[in-house]
mmCIF file of C-alpha atoms and ligand atoms in Angstrom:
data_model
loop_
_atom_site.group_PDB
_atom_site.id
_atom_site.type_symbol
_atom_site.label_atom_id
_atom_site.label_comp_id
_atom_site.label_asym_id
_atom_site.label_seq_id
_atom_site.Cartn_x
_atom_site.Cartn_y
_atom_site.Cartn_z
ATOM 1 C CA UNK W 1 120.808 81.983 148.212
ATOM 2 C CA UNK W 2 117.239 82.331 146.900
ATOM 3 C CA UNK W 3 116.310 80.670 143.628
ATOM 4 C CA UNK W 4 116.183 84.158 142.056
ATOM 5 C CA UNK W 5 119.698 84.825 143.336
ATOM 6 C CA UNK W 6 120.965 81.598 141.777
ATOM 7 C CA UNK W 7 119.403 82.320 138.399
ATOM 8 C CA UNK W 8 120.744 85.871 138.342
ATOM 9 C CA UNK W 9 124.239 84.735 139.332
ATOM 10 C CA UNK W 10 124.265 82.064 136.601
ATOM 11 C CA UNK W 11 122.895 84.331 133.874
ATOM 12 C CA UNK W 12 125.296 87.121 134.828
ATOM 13 C CA UNK W 13 128.264 84.838 134.110
ATOM 14 C CA UNK W 14 127.357 84.690 130.434
ATOM 15 C CA UNK W 15 124.952 87.470 129.580
ATOM 16 C CA UNK W 16 125.952 89.996 126.903
ATOM 17 C CA UNK W 17 125.541 93.023 129.128
ATOM 18 C CA UNK W 18 123.250 94.640 126.551
ATOM 19 C CA UNK W 19 120.266 94.903 128.895
ATOM 20 C CA UNK W 20 119.774 96.716 132.177
ATOM 21 C CA UNK W 21 117.857 93.877 133.763
ATOM 22 C CA UNK W 22 115.421 94.110 136.665
ATOM 23 C CA UNK W 23 116.585 91.957 139.576
ATOM 24 C CA UNK W 24 113.812 89.385 139.188
ATOM 25 C CA UNK W 25 113.733 86.077 137.298
ATOM 26 C CA UNK W 26 110.434 85.303 135.596
ATOM 27 C CA UNK W 27 109.689 81.611 135.324
ATOM 28 C CA UNK W 28 106.041 81.279 134.302
ATOM 29 C CA UNK W 29 102.985 83.197 133.202
ATOM 30 C CA UNK W 30 99.258 82.757 132.862
ATOM 31 C CA UNK W 31 97.017 85.382 131.318
ATOM 32 C CA UNK W 32 98.071 88.835 132.492
ATOM 33 C CA UNK W 33 100.111 87.492 135.421
ATOM 34 C CA UNK W 34 103.749 86.392 135.537
ATOM 35 C CA UNK W 35 105.553 84.788 138.471
ATOM 36 C CA UNK W 36 109.160 85.081 139.515
ATOM 37 C CA UNK W 37 111.345 82.259 140.784
ATOM 38 C CA UNK W 38 110.493 83.082 144.396
ATOM 39 C CA UNK W 39 106.752 82.903 143.759
ATOM 40 C CA UNK W 40 105.962 86.632 143.589
ATOM 41 C CA UNK W 41 103.177 87.480 141.148
ATOM 42 C CA UNK W 42 103.153 90.565 138.901
ATOM 43 C CA UNK W 43 100.548 92.012 136.571
ATOM 44 C CA UNK W 44 102.430 92.144 133.303
ATOM 45 C CA UNK W 45 102.225 95.420 131.400
ATOM 46 C CA UNK W 46 105.515 94.679 129.604
ATOM 47 C CA UNK W 47 104.337 91.479 127.901
ATOM 48 C CA UNK W 48 107.841 90.885 126.547
ATOM 49 C CA UNK W 49 107.852 94.277 124.751
ATOM 50 C CA UNK W 50 104.200 94.080 123.733
ATOM 51 C CA UNK W 51 104.333 90.525 122.435
ATOM 52 C CA UNK W 52 101.838 88.669 124.632
ATOM 53 C CA UNK W 53 98.654 90.420 123.448
ATOM 54 C CA UNK W 54 96.615 87.308 124.323
ATOM 55 C CA UNK W 55 98.276 87.054 127.712
ATOM 56 C CA UNK W 56 100.751 84.365 128.638
ATOM 57 C CA UNK W 57 100.176 80.771 127.615
ATOM 58 C CA UNK W 58 96.770 81.378 126.082
ATOM 59 C CA UNK W 59 95.302 77.858 125.855
ATOM 60 C CA UNK W 60 94.561 78.122 122.123
ATOM 61 C CA UNK W 61 98.036 79.382 121.251
ATOM 62 C CA UNK W 62 99.593 76.719 123.472
ATOM 63 C CA UNK W 63 97.479 74.017 121.819
ATOM 64 C CA UNK W 64 98.368 75.261 118.318
ATOM 65 C CA UNK W 65 102.097 75.232 119.154
ATOM 66 C CA UNK W 66 101.884 71.793 120.760
ATOM 67 C CA UNK W 67 99.970 70.298 117.882
ATOM 68 C CA UNK W 68 102.168 71.826 115.167
ATOM 69 C CA UNK W 69 105.323 70.830 117.083
ATOM 70 C CA UNK W 70 104.177 67.237 116.704
ATOM 71 C CA UNK W 71 103.224 67.657 113.030
ATOM 72 C CA UNK W 72 105.860 69.646 111.077
ATOM 73 C CA UNK W 73 108.278 72.316 112.285
ATOM 74 C CA UNK W 74 111.109 72.594 109.746
ATOM 75 C CA UNK W 75 109.756 73.637 106.360
ATOM 76 C CA UNK W 76 111.221 76.588 104.469
ATOM 77 C CA UNK W 77 109.617 78.551 101.644
ATOM 78 C CA UNK W 78 111.270 76.259 99.097
ATOM 79 C CA UNK W 79 107.989 74.353 99.213
ATOM 80 C CA UNK W 80 104.406 75.287 99.937
ATOM 81 C CA UNK W 81 102.913 74.622 103.372
ATOM 82 C CA UNK W 82 99.359 74.343 104.671
ATOM 83 C CA UNK W 83 99.856 76.539 107.763
ATOM 84 C CA UNK W 84 101.724 79.246 105.829
ATOM 85 C CA UNK W 85 99.158 79.362 103.034
ATOM 86 C CA UNK W 86 96.289 79.617 105.516
ATOM 87 C CA UNK W 87 98.051 82.282 107.585
ATOM 88 C CA UNK W 88 98.738 84.485 104.554
ATOM 89 C CA UNK W 89 95.085 84.258 103.549
ATOM 90 C CA UNK W 90 93.778 84.894 107.075
ATOM 91 C CA UNK W 91 96.154 87.743 107.906
ATOM 92 C CA UNK W 92 95.407 89.643 104.703
ATOM 93 C CA UNK W 93 91.684 89.495 105.439
ATOM 94 C CA UNK W 94 92.408 92.145 108.051
ATOM 95 C CA UNK W 95 94.912 94.355 106.217
ATOM 96 C CA UNK W 96 93.511 97.449 104.478
ATOM 97 C CA UNK W 97 92.762 97.696 100.762
ATOM 98 C CA UNK W 98 95.162 95.807 98.455
ATOM 99 C CA UNK W 99 97.830 95.062 101.098
ATOM 100 C CA UNK W 100 97.862 91.398 100.109
ATOM 101 C CA UNK W 101 101.459 90.349 99.337
ATOM 102 C CA UNK W 102 103.307 88.858 102.287
ATOM 103 C CA UNK W 103 106.927 88.135 103.205
ATOM 104 C CA UNK W 104 107.294 86.272 106.494
ATOM 105 C CA UNK W 105 110.382 86.580 108.669
ATOM 106 C CA UNK W 106 111.375 86.247 112.310
ATOM 107 C CA UNK W 107 111.469 89.652 113.987
ATOM 108 C CA UNK W 108 110.547 93.296 113.682
ATOM 109 C CA UNK W 109 114.002 94.408 112.589
ATOM 110 C CA UNK W 110 114.029 91.749 109.890
ATOM 111 C CA UNK W 111 110.696 93.012 108.614
ATOM 112 C CA UNK W 112 112.064 96.580 108.466
ATOM 113 C CA UNK W 113 115.247 95.377 106.823
ATOM 114 C CA UNK W 114 113.232 93.586 104.134
ATOM 115 C CA UNK W 115 110.862 96.540 103.659
ATOM 116 C CA UNK W 116 113.818 98.861 102.997
ATOM 117 C CA UNK W 117 115.227 96.435 100.428
ATOM 118 C CA UNK W 118 111.837 95.970 98.779
ATOM 119 C CA UNK W 119 111.292 99.740 98.571
ATOM 120 C CA UNK W 120 114.670 100.141 96.859
ATOM 121 C CA UNK W 121 113.789 97.314 94.526
ATOM 122 C CA UNK W 122 110.302 98.562 93.640
ATOM 123 C CA UNK W 123 111.376 102.166 93.037
ATOM 124 C CA UNK W 124 114.920 101.780 91.712
ATOM 125 C CA UNK W 125 115.842 104.578 94.146
ATOM 126 C CA UNK W 126 118.110 104.393 97.192
ATOM 127 C CA UNK W 127 117.193 106.849 99.925
ATOM 128 C CA UNK W 128 114.935 106.622 102.967
ATOM 129 C CA UNK W 129 113.530 109.407 105.117
ATOM 130 C CA UNK W 130 112.627 108.574 108.723
ATOM 131 C CA UNK W 131 111.424 110.620 111.683
ATOM 132 C CA UNK W 132 113.014 111.967 114.828
ATOM 133 C CA UNK W 133 112.260 109.749 117.862
ATOM 134 C CA UNK W 134 111.475 106.884 115.449
ATOM 135 C CA UNK W 135 112.503 103.372 116.409
ATOM 136 C CA UNK W 136 112.730 100.643 113.795
ATOM 137 C CA UNK W 137 115.129 98.065 115.211
ATOM 138 C CA UNK W 138 118.850 97.522 115.546
ATOM 139 C CA UNK W 139 120.185 95.629 112.523
ATOM 140 C CA UNK W 140 122.250 97.853 110.222
ATOM 141 C CA UNK W 141 119.436 98.863 107.851
ATOM 142 C CA UNK W 142 116.792 99.177 110.562
ATOM 143 C CA UNK W 143 119.277 101.041 112.768
ATOM 144 C CA UNK W 144 119.915 103.487 109.936
ATOM 145 C CA UNK W 145 116.206 104.366 110.115
ATOM 146 C CA UNK W 146 116.223 104.495 113.939
ATOM 147 C CA UNK W 147 116.794 107.951 115.349
ATOM 148 C CA UNK W 148 118.330 107.619 118.844
ATOM 149 C CA UNK W 149 122.039 108.502 118.735
ATOM 150 C CA UNK W 150 122.718 106.187 121.673
ATOM 151 C CA UNK W 151 121.815 103.195 119.505
ATOM 152 C CA UNK W 152 123.473 104.539 116.344
ATOM 153 C CA UNK W 153 126.705 106.250 117.278
ATOM 154 C CA UNK W 154 128.786 103.220 118.347
ATOM 155 C CA UNK W 155 128.112 101.608 114.971
ATOM 156 C CA UNK W 156 128.752 104.348 112.441
ATOM 157 C CA UNK W 157 128.974 104.384 109.496
ATOM 158 C CA UNK W 158 125.480 103.038 108.889
ATOM 159 C CA UNK W 159 123.727 102.423 105.564
ATOM 160 C CA UNK W 160 124.055 105.525 103.348
ATOM 161 C CA UNK W 161 121.025 107.432 102.104
ATOM 162 C CA UNK W 162 119.047 107.744 105.357
ATOM 163 C CA UNK W 163 117.898 111.037 106.827
ATOM 164 C CA UNK W 164 115.638 112.091 109.699
ATOM 165 C CA UNK W 165 113.109 114.902 109.856
ATOM 166 C CA UNK W 166 110.944 116.135 112.765
ATOM 167 C CA UNK W 167 107.868 113.967 113.367
ATOM 168 C CA UNK W 168 104.476 115.494 112.573
ATOM 169 C CA UNK W 169 106.081 118.162 110.366
ATOM 170 C CA UNK W 170 104.915 117.885 106.772
ATOM 171 C CA UNK W 171 106.937 120.832 105.456
ATOM 172 C CA UNK W 172 110.155 119.261 106.789
ATOM 173 C CA UNK W 173 109.230 115.973 105.158
ATOM 174 C CA UNK W 174 108.455 117.631 101.860
ATOM 175 C CA UNK W 175 111.803 119.417 101.902
ATOM 176 C CA UNK W 176 113.646 116.152 102.615
ATOM 177 C CA UNK W 177 112.254 114.204 99.650
ATOM 178 C CA UNK W 178 114.396 114.068 96.511
ATOM 179 C CA UNK W 179 114.197 112.183 93.227
ATOM 180 C CA UNK W 180 116.363 109.529 94.926
ATOM 181 C CA UNK W 181 113.925 108.950 97.804
ATOM 182 C CA UNK W 182 112.655 105.366 97.691
ATOM 183 C CA UNK W 183 110.626 105.447 100.885
ATOM 184 C CA UNK W 184 109.430 107.268 103.941
ATOM 185 C CA UNK W 185 109.310 105.090 107.058
ATOM 186 C CA UNK W 186 107.082 106.066 109.941
ATOM 187 C CA UNK W 187 105.364 104.763 113.087
ATOM 188 C CA UNK W 188 101.817 106.125 113.292
ATOM 189 C CA UNK W 189 102.153 106.019 117.069
ATOM 190 C CA UNK W 190 105.796 106.141 118.106
ATOM 191 C CA UNK W 191 106.406 103.453 120.719
ATOM 192 C CA UNK W 192 109.973 103.352 121.968
ATOM 193 C CA UNK W 193 110.234 107.112 121.295
ATOM 194 C CA UNK W 194 107.707 107.880 124.061
ATOM 195 C CA UNK W 195 104.165 106.909 122.914
ATOM 196 C CA UNK W 196 103.595 109.841 120.565
ATOM 197 C CA UNK W 197 100.612 109.556 118.190
ATOM 198 C CA UNK W 198 100.830 111.157 114.765
ATOM 199 C CA UNK W 199 98.638 114.085 113.886
ATOM 200 C CA UNK W 200 95.846 112.850 111.515
ATOM 201 C CA UNK W 201 96.333 115.822 109.169
ATOM 202 C CA UNK W 202 100.047 115.054 108.997
ATOM 203 C CA UNK W 203 99.405 111.471 107.914
ATOM 204 C CA UNK W 204 96.846 112.577 105.348
ATOM 205 C CA UNK W 205 99.328 115.056 103.925
ATOM 206 C CA UNK W 206 102.149 112.530 104.071
ATOM 207 C CA UNK W 207 100.119 109.964 102.114
ATOM 208 C CA UNK W 208 99.334 112.518 99.395
ATOM 209 C CA UNK W 209 102.933 113.729 99.298
ATOM 210 C CA UNK W 210 104.365 110.219 98.909
ATOM 211 C CA UNK W 211 101.905 109.383 96.119
ATOM 212 C CA UNK W 212 102.664 112.634 94.319
ATOM 213 C CA UNK W 213 106.443 112.109 94.516
ATOM 214 C CA UNK W 214 106.485 108.381 93.714
ATOM 215 C CA UNK W 215 107.821 107.600 97.199
ATOM 216 C CA UNK W 216 106.691 104.431 98.991
ATOM 217 C CA UNK W 217 105.206 104.849 102.451
ATOM 218 C CA UNK W 218 106.465 102.194 104.856
ATOM 219 C CA UNK W 219 104.381 102.065 108.028
ATOM 220 C CA UNK W 220 106.145 100.354 110.931
ATOM 221 C CA UNK W 221 103.420 98.651 112.965
ATOM 222 C CA UNK W 222 105.743 96.217 114.687
ATOM 223 C CA UNK W 223 104.490 97.571 118.021
ATOM 224 C CA UNK W 224 101.120 99.118 117.159
ATOM 225 C CA UNK W 225 99.837 96.243 115.013
ATOM 226 C CA UNK W 226 97.721 93.231 115.916
ATOM 227 C CA UNK W 227 94.985 95.006 117.845
ATOM 228 C CA UNK W 228 97.203 96.812 120.357
ATOM 229 C CA UNK W 229 95.776 100.290 119.703
ATOM 230 C CA UNK W 230 92.120 99.317 119.365
ATOM 231 C CA UNK W 231 92.083 98.529 115.636
ATOM 232 C CA UNK W 232 93.754 95.598 113.887
ATOM 233 C CA UNK W 233 96.366 98.066 112.628
ATOM 234 C CA UNK W 234 96.872 101.583 113.947
ATOM 235 C CA UNK W 235 96.888 103.028 110.419
ATOM 236 C CA UNK W 236 93.162 102.181 110.319
ATOM 237 C CA UNK W 237 92.456 104.846 112.956
ATOM 238 C CA UNK W 238 93.729 107.378 110.436
ATOM 239 C CA UNK W 239 92.357 105.821 107.234
ATOM 240 C CA UNK W 240 95.975 105.683 106.161
ATOM 241 C CA UNK W 241 96.902 103.242 103.409
ATOM 242 C CA UNK W 242 100.566 102.192 103.634
ATOM 243 C CA UNK W 243 102.389 100.891 100.572
ATOM 244 C CA UNK W 244 104.353 98.573 102.817
ATOM 245 C CA UNK W 245 103.281 97.481 106.313
ATOM 246 C CA UNK W 246 105.737 95.930 108.794
ATOM 247 C CA UNK W 247 104.620 93.634 111.606
ATOM 248 C CA UNK W 248 106.370 91.746 114.379
ATOM 249 C CA UNK W 249 106.101 91.496 118.156
ATOM 250 C CA UNK W 250 102.532 90.206 118.799
ATOM 251 C CA UNK W 251 102.167 88.547 115.399
ATOM 252 C CA UNK W 252 103.391 85.097 116.455
ATOM 253 C CA UNK W 253 101.720 84.881 119.859
ATOM 254 C CA UNK W 254 105.170 84.769 121.503
ATOM 255 C CA UNK W 255 106.855 82.692 118.810
ATOM 256 C CA UNK W 256 109.422 84.862 116.970
ATOM 257 C CA UNK W 257 107.837 86.198 113.825
ATOM 258 C CA UNK W 258 107.776 89.224 111.544
ATOM 259 C CA UNK W 259 105.971 90.113 108.338
ATOM 260 C CA UNK W 260 106.155 92.600 105.508
ATOM 261 C CA UNK W 261 102.874 93.136 103.690
ATOM 262 C CA UNK W 262 102.714 95.280 100.578
ATOM 263 C CA UNK W 263 100.232 96.473 97.999
ATOM 264 C CA UNK W 264 99.220 94.129 95.241
ATOM 265 C CA UNK W 265 99.725 97.035 92.839
ATOM 266 C CA UNK W 266 103.491 96.910 93.512
ATOM 267 C CA UNK W 267 103.649 93.346 92.222
ATOM 268 C CA UNK W 268 105.733 90.413 93.419
ATOM 269 C CA UNK W 269 109.506 90.166 93.728
ATOM 270 C CA UNK W 270 111.815 88.057 91.591
ATOM 271 C CA UNK W 271 113.087 84.762 92.990
ATOM 272 C CA UNK W 272 116.198 84.987 95.108
ATOM 273 C CA UNK W 273 116.473 88.734 95.798
ATOM 274 C CA UNK W 274 115.607 88.171 99.458
ATOM 275 C CA UNK W 275 114.870 85.257 101.734
ATOM 276 C CA UNK W 276 114.885 83.731 105.205
ATOM 277 C CA UNK W 277 115.564 80.194 106.403
ATOM 278 C CA UNK W 278 113.059 80.288 109.237
ATOM 279 C CA UNK W 279 110.625 82.786 107.701
ATOM 280 C CA UNK W 280 107.126 81.343 107.371
ATOM 281 C CA UNK W 281 107.951 78.203 109.341
ATOM 282 C CA UNK W 282 104.864 76.142 110.203
ATOM 283 C CA UNK W 283 105.302 76.481 113.971
ATOM 284 C CA UNK W 284 105.217 80.288 113.905
ATOM 285 C CA UNK W 285 102.422 80.269 111.318
ATOM 286 C CA UNK W 286 100.287 77.912 113.405
ATOM 287 C CA UNK W 287 100.807 80.075 116.509
ATOM 288 C CA UNK W 288 99.948 83.197 114.543
ATOM 289 C CA UNK W 289 96.788 81.615 113.135
ATOM 290 C CA UNK W 290 95.655 80.898 116.697
ATOM 291 C CA UNK W 291 96.303 84.550 117.599
ATOM 292 C CA UNK W 292 94.202 85.753 114.653
ATOM 293 C CA UNK W 293 91.396 83.323 115.469
ATOM 294 C CA UNK W 294 91.131 84.434 119.093
ATOM 295 C CA UNK W 295 91.492 88.131 118.199
ATOM 296 C CA UNK W 296 88.672 87.915 115.720
ATOM 297 C CA UNK W 297 86.340 85.723 117.766
ATOM 298 C CA UNK W 298 86.769 87.703 120.993
ATOM 299 C CA UNK W 299 87.025 91.080 119.211
ATOM 300 C CA UNK W 300 90.242 91.916 121.039
ATOM 301 C CA UNK W 301 90.845 95.104 119.023
ATOM 302 C CA UNK W 302 87.430 96.318 120.231
ATOM 303 C CA UNK W 303 88.282 95.261 123.753
ATOM 304 C CA UNK W 304 91.602 97.141 123.573
ATOM 305 C CA UNK W 305 89.759 100.262 122.409
ATOM 306 C CA UNK W 306 87.221 100.059 125.229
ATOM 307 C CA UNK W 307 89.664 99.210 128.020
ATOM 308 C CA UNK W 308 92.160 101.732 126.667
ATOM 309 C CA UNK W 309 89.643 104.580 126.979
ATOM 310 C CA UNK W 310 88.995 103.605 130.589
ATOM 311 C CA UNK W 311 92.702 103.236 131.342
ATOM 312 C CA UNK W 312 93.456 106.701 129.944
ATOM 313 C CA UNK W 313 90.583 108.246 131.923
ATOM 314 C CA UNK W 314 91.614 106.528 135.154
ATOM 315 C CA UNK W 315 95.289 107.398 134.771
ATOM 316 C CA UNK W 316 94.416 111.018 133.978
ATOM 317 C CA UNK W 317 92.402 111.127 137.200
ATOM 318 C CA UNK W 318 95.532 110.410 139.277
ATOM 319 C CA UNK W 319 96.651 113.594 140.971
ATOM 320 C CA UNK W 320 100.420 113.483 141.099
ATOM 321 C CA UNK W 321 102.934 116.294 140.740
ATOM 322 C CA UNK W 322 105.165 113.819 138.880
ATOM 323 C CA UNK W 323 102.815 113.397 135.902
ATOM 324 C CA UNK W 324 103.266 115.679 132.916
ATOM 325 C CA UNK W 325 100.890 113.976 130.474
ATOM 326 C CA UNK W 326 99.029 110.707 129.900
ATOM 327 C CA UNK W 327 98.572 109.700 126.261
ATOM 328 C CA UNK W 328 98.063 106.720 124.024
ATOM 329 C CA UNK W 329 95.581 104.728 122.039
ATOM 330 C CA UNK W 330 93.939 101.457 122.989
ATOM 331 C CA UNK W 331 96.173 99.459 125.310
ATOM 332 C CA UNK W 332 99.328 101.305 124.296
ATOM 333 C CA UNK W 333 99.605 103.963 126.945
ATOM 334 C CA UNK W 334 102.394 106.266 128.085
ATOM 335 C CA UNK W 335 102.582 108.230 131.315
ATOM 336 C CA UNK W 336 105.061 111.032 130.775
ATOM 337 C CA UNK W 337 106.744 112.135 133.975
ATOM 338 C CA UNK W 338 108.527 115.291 134.998
ATOM 339 C CA UNK W 339 111.505 113.103 135.872
ATOM 340 C CA UNK W 340 113.199 109.936 134.654
ATOM 341 C CA UNK W 341 110.966 106.861 134.597
ATOM 342 C CA UNK W 342 113.374 104.520 136.416
ATOM 343 C CA UNK W 343 112.242 105.164 140.013
ATOM 344 C CA UNK W 344 108.564 104.894 139.168
ATOM 345 C CA UNK W 345 109.170 101.645 137.267
ATOM 346 C CA UNK W 346 110.925 100.230 140.328
ATOM 347 C CA UNK W 347 108.154 101.406 142.666
ATOM 348 C CA UNK W 348 105.561 99.843 140.339
ATOM 349 C CA UNK W 349 107.440 96.561 140.448
ATOM 350 C CA UNK W 350 107.422 96.692 144.255
ATOM 351 C CA UNK W 351 103.659 97.206 143.981
ATOM 352 C CA UNK W 352 103.330 94.118 141.775
ATOM 353 C CA UNK W 353 103.137 95.676 138.301
ATOM 354 C CA UNK W 354 105.724 95.357 135.526
ATOM 355 C CA UNK W 355 105.917 98.269 133.095
ATOM 356 C CA UNK W 356 108.499 99.563 130.637
ATOM 357 C CA UNK W 357 110.163 102.859 129.878
ATOM 358 C CA UNK W 358 109.700 104.621 126.539
ATOM 359 C CA UNK W 359 112.377 107.226 126.081
ATOM 360 C CA UNK W 360 113.766 108.346 129.410
ATOM 361 C CA UNK W 361 110.736 109.948 131.066
ATOM 362 C CA UNK W 362 107.745 107.891 129.914
ATOM 363 C CA UNK W 363 106.304 104.866 131.727
ATOM 364 C CA UNK W 364 104.836 102.664 129.004
ATOM 365 C CA UNK W 365 102.000 100.217 129.630
ATOM 366 C CA UNK W 366 101.469 97.401 127.123
ATOM 367 C CA UNK W 367 99.164 94.979 128.994
ATOM 368 C CA UNK W 368 97.614 91.946 127.296
ATOM 369 C CA UNK W 369 94.443 92.821 125.392
ATOM 370 C CA UNK W 370 92.813 90.031 127.407
ATOM 371 C CA UNK W 371 93.581 91.628 130.792
ATOM 372 C CA UNK W 372 90.619 91.557 133.206
ATOM 373 C CA UNK W 373 89.095 94.940 134.045
ATOM 374 C CA UNK W 374 89.740 94.277 137.699
ATOM 375 C CA UNK W 375 93.440 93.681 136.925
ATOM 376 C CA UNK W 376 93.589 96.929 134.984
ATOM 377 C CA UNK W 377 92.055 98.708 137.997
ATOM 378 C CA UNK W 378 94.858 97.256 140.091
ATOM 379 C CA UNK W 379 97.400 98.627 137.610
ATOM 380 C CA UNK W 380 95.922 102.113 138.032
ATOM 381 C CA UNK W 381 95.947 101.778 141.845
ATOM 382 C CA UNK W 382 99.565 100.592 141.743
ATOM 383 C CA UNK W 383 100.470 103.545 139.524
ATOM 384 C CA UNK W 384 98.903 106.008 141.974
ATOM 385 C CA UNK W 385 100.702 104.355 144.904
ATOM 386 C CA UNK W 386 104.034 104.094 143.060
ATOM 387 C CA UNK W 387 103.891 107.780 142.130
ATOM 388 C CA UNK W 388 103.212 108.773 145.712
ATOM 389 C CA UNK W 389 105.978 106.410 146.944
ATOM 390 C CA UNK W 390 108.451 108.177 144.669
ATOM 391 C CA UNK W 391 107.151 111.661 145.477
ATOM 392 C CA UNK W 392 107.407 111.064 149.238
ATOM 393 C CA UNK W 393 110.874 109.489 148.927
ATOM 394 C CA UNK W 394 111.906 112.609 147.073
ATOM 395 C CA UNK W 395 110.593 114.830 149.878
ATOM 396 C CA UNK W 396 112.528 112.808 152.484
ATOM 397 C CA UNK W 397 115.779 113.506 150.652
HETATM 398 C C1 PLP K 401 110.349 96.506 118.600
HETATM 399 C C2 PLP K 401 110.261 97.303 117.381
HETATM 400 C C3 PLP K 401 111.052 97.030 116.246
HETATM 401 C C4 PLP K 401 112.117 95.965 116.250
HETATM 402 O O1 PLP K 401 111.603 94.689 116.465
HETATM 403 P P1 PLP K 401 112.593 93.503 116.946
HETATM 404 O O2 PLP K 401 111.720 92.285 116.876
HETATM 405 O O3 PLP K 401 113.048 93.836 118.320
HETATM 406 O O4 PLP K 401 113.711 93.452 115.979
HETATM 407 C C5 PLP K 401 110.855 97.778 115.115
HETATM 408 N N1 PLP K 401 109.935 98.766 115.081
HETATM 409 C C6 PLP K 401 109.165 99.062 116.140
HETATM 410 C C7 PLP K 401 108.148 100.156 116.030
HETATM 411 C C8 PLP K 401 109.303 98.354 117.333
HETATM 412 O O5 PLP K 401 108.560 98.673 118.397
#
């Protein structure tokens, strides 16, 4: 048996079954490349669900983790900590306006969960309006805001007070708000739902509507944050000021981490109403500080914007009957197909590129923001070849 075969057999004996896994076992990564247990290299446009924005094992993130691991790892928010204090200060240098108050946690769903609680607390109201195709995570509160019935239905009843309205439809949103609405939760570019950007006029109207009705606007940037779309936060493309901003995924440079950041004007929260054992631990904070340092020094948001433009142009130049539309912002790009994405994802993998689905028909590319231009060219070539592989296989049938 190959080494891959052994790993798969072992993992299959104990795995939860919750993931449809590709039949490869990744064992190491460097920059935009990952290797499987049999030595095959892949250009990684999955980056662990958009986590590795600096590529794999970026030397400065690795050094920060190594050094902090030998300094202090276990330290909860019962005391102050040098890394946590510095991270809060450095992170909020990049957040818009008075988004300055920070709660640190360990994942995207936890950030959403906390944001929902905080919105209830700040407003004294209970209800939350979310959007169709929205994805906010899978814990009970976050799942209540998530739209996809496949994720929700096995776990009903969910948290009461949640409703969903069509995305990019201001009239529907206005009709859904009541005097019990605490918050609207929205992704400004829907990720999991198929890489759908919001309409700028919609967001402008939504901001005004929320302000007028005393409803807090929670912007879920778990996927779009941290430079992915070509700005530090995607809301900055739209001049949109959230009341509460949720981060996760890329924030910790691969170390599990989430954050809720809210407006100074909302004030702080009373002791004890929420908390997290691991939230704000020095290891994650040190890793995150390294991410911020590299992003700022190397202007990775600017790089994502520039490379993203080129990637969109190059993908749009591919002539394939399978492509319906190519869309995205920065290095968050979706190729919507006229068929399910599965076959194209497999063909891409055979061509040495790992990509993800978004919804059932969209191939989603979330490469590192540090990816070399030549590697991105290879991704486009692989896409063209994979599409023609699938199209010709279809003709043979
Ligand atoms: C991934 C994701 C989440 C959930 O994050 P987890 O860390 O998987 O819990 C929430 N919102 C959005 C937009 C995401 O992409």
